[in-house]
Tab-separated table of C-alpha atoms in Angstrom:
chain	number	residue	atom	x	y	z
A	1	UNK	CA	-141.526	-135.647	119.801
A	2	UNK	CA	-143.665	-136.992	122.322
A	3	UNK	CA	-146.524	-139.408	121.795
A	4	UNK	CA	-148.308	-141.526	124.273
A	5	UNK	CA	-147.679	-145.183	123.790
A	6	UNK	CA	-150.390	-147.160	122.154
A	7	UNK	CA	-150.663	-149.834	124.853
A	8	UNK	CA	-150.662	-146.890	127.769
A	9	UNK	CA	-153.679	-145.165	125.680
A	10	UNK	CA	-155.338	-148.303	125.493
A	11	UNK	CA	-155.551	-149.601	129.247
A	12	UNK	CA	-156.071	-145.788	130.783
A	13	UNK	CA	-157.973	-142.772	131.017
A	14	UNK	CA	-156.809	-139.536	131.148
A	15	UNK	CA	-156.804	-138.018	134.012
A	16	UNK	CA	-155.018	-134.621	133.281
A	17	UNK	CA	-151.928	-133.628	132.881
A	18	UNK	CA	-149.057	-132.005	135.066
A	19	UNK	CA	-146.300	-129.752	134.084
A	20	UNK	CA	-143.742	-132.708	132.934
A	21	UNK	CA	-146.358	-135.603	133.054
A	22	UNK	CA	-149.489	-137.147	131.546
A	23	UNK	CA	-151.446	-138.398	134.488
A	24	UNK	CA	-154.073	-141.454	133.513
A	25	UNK	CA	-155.988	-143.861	135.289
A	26	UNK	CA	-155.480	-147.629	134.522
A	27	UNK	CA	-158.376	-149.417	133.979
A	28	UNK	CA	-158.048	-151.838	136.556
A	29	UNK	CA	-160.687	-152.090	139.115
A	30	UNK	CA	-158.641	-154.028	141.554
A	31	UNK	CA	-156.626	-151.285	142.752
A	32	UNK	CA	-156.586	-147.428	142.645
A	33	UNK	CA	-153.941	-147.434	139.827
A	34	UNK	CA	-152.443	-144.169	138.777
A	35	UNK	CA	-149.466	-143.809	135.792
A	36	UNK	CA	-147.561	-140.846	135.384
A	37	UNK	CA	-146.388	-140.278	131.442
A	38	UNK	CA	-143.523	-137.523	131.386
A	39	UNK	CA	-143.778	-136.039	127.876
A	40	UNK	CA	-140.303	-136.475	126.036
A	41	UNK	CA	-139.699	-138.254	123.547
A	42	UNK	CA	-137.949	-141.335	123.376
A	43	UNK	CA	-136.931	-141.393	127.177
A	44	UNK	CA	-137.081	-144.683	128.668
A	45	UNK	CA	-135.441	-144.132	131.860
A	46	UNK	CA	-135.509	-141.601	134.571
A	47	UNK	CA	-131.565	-140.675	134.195
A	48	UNK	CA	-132.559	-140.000	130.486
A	49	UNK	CA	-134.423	-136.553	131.380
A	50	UNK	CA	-132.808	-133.553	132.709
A	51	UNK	CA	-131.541	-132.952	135.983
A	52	UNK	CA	-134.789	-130.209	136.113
A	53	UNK	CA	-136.790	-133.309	134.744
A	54	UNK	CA	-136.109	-135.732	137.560
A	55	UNK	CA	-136.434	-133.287	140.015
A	56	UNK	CA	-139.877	-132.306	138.644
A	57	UNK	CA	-140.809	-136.443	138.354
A	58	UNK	CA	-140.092	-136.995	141.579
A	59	UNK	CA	-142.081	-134.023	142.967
A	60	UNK	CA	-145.083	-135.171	141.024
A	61	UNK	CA	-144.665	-138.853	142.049
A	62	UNK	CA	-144.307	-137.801	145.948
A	63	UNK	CA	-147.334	-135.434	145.324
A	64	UNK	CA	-149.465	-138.235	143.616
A	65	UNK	CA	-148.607	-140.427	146.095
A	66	UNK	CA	-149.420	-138.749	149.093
A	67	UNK	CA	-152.853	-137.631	147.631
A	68	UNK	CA	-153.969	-141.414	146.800
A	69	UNK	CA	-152.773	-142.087	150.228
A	70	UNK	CA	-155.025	-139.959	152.252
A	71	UNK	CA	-157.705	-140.274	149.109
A	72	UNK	CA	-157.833	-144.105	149.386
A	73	UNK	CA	-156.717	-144.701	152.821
A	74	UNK	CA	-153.886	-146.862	151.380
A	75	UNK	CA	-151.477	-148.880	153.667
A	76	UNK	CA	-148.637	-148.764	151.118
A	77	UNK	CA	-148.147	-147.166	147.973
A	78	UNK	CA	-146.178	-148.795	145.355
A	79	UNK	CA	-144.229	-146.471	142.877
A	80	UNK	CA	-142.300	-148.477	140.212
A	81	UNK	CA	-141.376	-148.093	136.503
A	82	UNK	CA	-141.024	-151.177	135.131
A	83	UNK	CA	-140.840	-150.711	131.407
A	84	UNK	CA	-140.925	-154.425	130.144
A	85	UNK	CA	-143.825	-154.733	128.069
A	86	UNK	CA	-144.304	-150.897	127.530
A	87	UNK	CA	-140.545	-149.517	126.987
A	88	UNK	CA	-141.739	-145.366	127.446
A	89	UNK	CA	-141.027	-144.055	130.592
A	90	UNK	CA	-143.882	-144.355	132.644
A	91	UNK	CA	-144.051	-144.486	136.576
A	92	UNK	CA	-146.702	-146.771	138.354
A	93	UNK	CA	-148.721	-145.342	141.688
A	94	UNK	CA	-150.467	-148.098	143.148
A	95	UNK	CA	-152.636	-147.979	146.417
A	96	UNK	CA	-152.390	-151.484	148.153
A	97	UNK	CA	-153.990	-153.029	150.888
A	98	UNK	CA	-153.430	-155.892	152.985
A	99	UNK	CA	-156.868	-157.285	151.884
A	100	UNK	CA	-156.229	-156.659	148.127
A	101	UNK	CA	-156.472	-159.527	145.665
A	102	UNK	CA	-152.549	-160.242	145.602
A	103	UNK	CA	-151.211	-158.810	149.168
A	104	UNK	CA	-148.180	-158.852	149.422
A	105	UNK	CA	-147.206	-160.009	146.126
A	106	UNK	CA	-146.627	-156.687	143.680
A	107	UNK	CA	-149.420	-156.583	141.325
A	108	UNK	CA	-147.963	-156.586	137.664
A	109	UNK	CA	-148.336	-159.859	135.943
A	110	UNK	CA	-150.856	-161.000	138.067
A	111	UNK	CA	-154.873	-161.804	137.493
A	112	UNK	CA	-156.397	-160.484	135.006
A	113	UNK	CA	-157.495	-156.777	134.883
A	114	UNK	CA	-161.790	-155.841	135.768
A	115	UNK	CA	-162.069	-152.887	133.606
A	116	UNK	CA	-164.221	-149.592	134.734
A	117	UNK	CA	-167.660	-149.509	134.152
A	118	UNK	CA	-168.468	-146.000	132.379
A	119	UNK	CA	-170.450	-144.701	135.593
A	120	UNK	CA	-167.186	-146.158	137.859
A	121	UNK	CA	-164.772	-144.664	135.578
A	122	UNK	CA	-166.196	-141.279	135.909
A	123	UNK	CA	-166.763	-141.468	139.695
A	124	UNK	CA	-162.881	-142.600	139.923
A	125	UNK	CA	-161.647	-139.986	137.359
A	126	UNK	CA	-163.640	-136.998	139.396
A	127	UNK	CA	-162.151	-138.220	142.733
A	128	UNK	CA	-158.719	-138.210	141.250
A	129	UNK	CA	-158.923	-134.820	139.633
A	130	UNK	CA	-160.573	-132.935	142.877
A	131	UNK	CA	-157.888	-134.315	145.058
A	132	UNK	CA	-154.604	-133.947	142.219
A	133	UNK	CA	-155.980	-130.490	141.603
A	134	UNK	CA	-153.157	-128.233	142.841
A	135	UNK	CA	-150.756	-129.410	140.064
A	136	UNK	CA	-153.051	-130.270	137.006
A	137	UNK	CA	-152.713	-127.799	134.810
């Protein structure tokens, strides 16, 4: 049975959801940070889902992607899972810059998070939503 991690709920906001995947925000100022959250349960790695499963993460990843490219004007998107503190499958979408606090070091591990102000958060949630429409269900 799938239920979002504790930890995940904590540092995000929801953004929505796609067909496989749980799409949230992290609360992280420094950088347009988007998660994607397949719901299964248990799965910790991609080659855990189905065949149909990766196919379908991959299509939302390359979808999310492309959207917080154009949205943000990004110069390089990092996509990761990482799983070391937070061991359920989760996949990272992070818009970088060259100017960014830790260019061109990645940016887990690394400062400490500014969290969202409740007017930012909203304005940043809206953006996201308008422009991941198309596959939000």
């Amino acid at each position: 049975m799938y239920e979002l991690h504790p930890k995940l709920a904590q540092d995000t906001f929801s953004v929505g959801e796609y067909e496989l995947s749980e799409v949230r925000l992290m609360n992280d100022t420094r950088y347009p940070w988007v998660i994607l959250v397949p719901r299964r349960g248990n799965v910790r790695e991609i080659h855990q889902l189905t065949e149909a499963e990766q196919q379908r993460l991959i299509y939302e990843s390359s979808f999310t992607s492309e959207q917080m490219m154009q949205l943000f004007s990004a110069q390089k998107m990092n996509v990761a899972t990482i799983g070391n503190v937070v061991e359920q499958l989760h996949l990272h979408h992070v818009a970088r810059f060259t100017t960014d606090a830790t260019w061109p070091l990645p940016v887990w591990g690394i400062g400490e998070a500014q969290a969202y102000s409740e007017v930012a958060a909203k304005a940043m949630l809206s953006q996201l939503r308008r422009v991941l429409d198309d596959l939000l269900i």
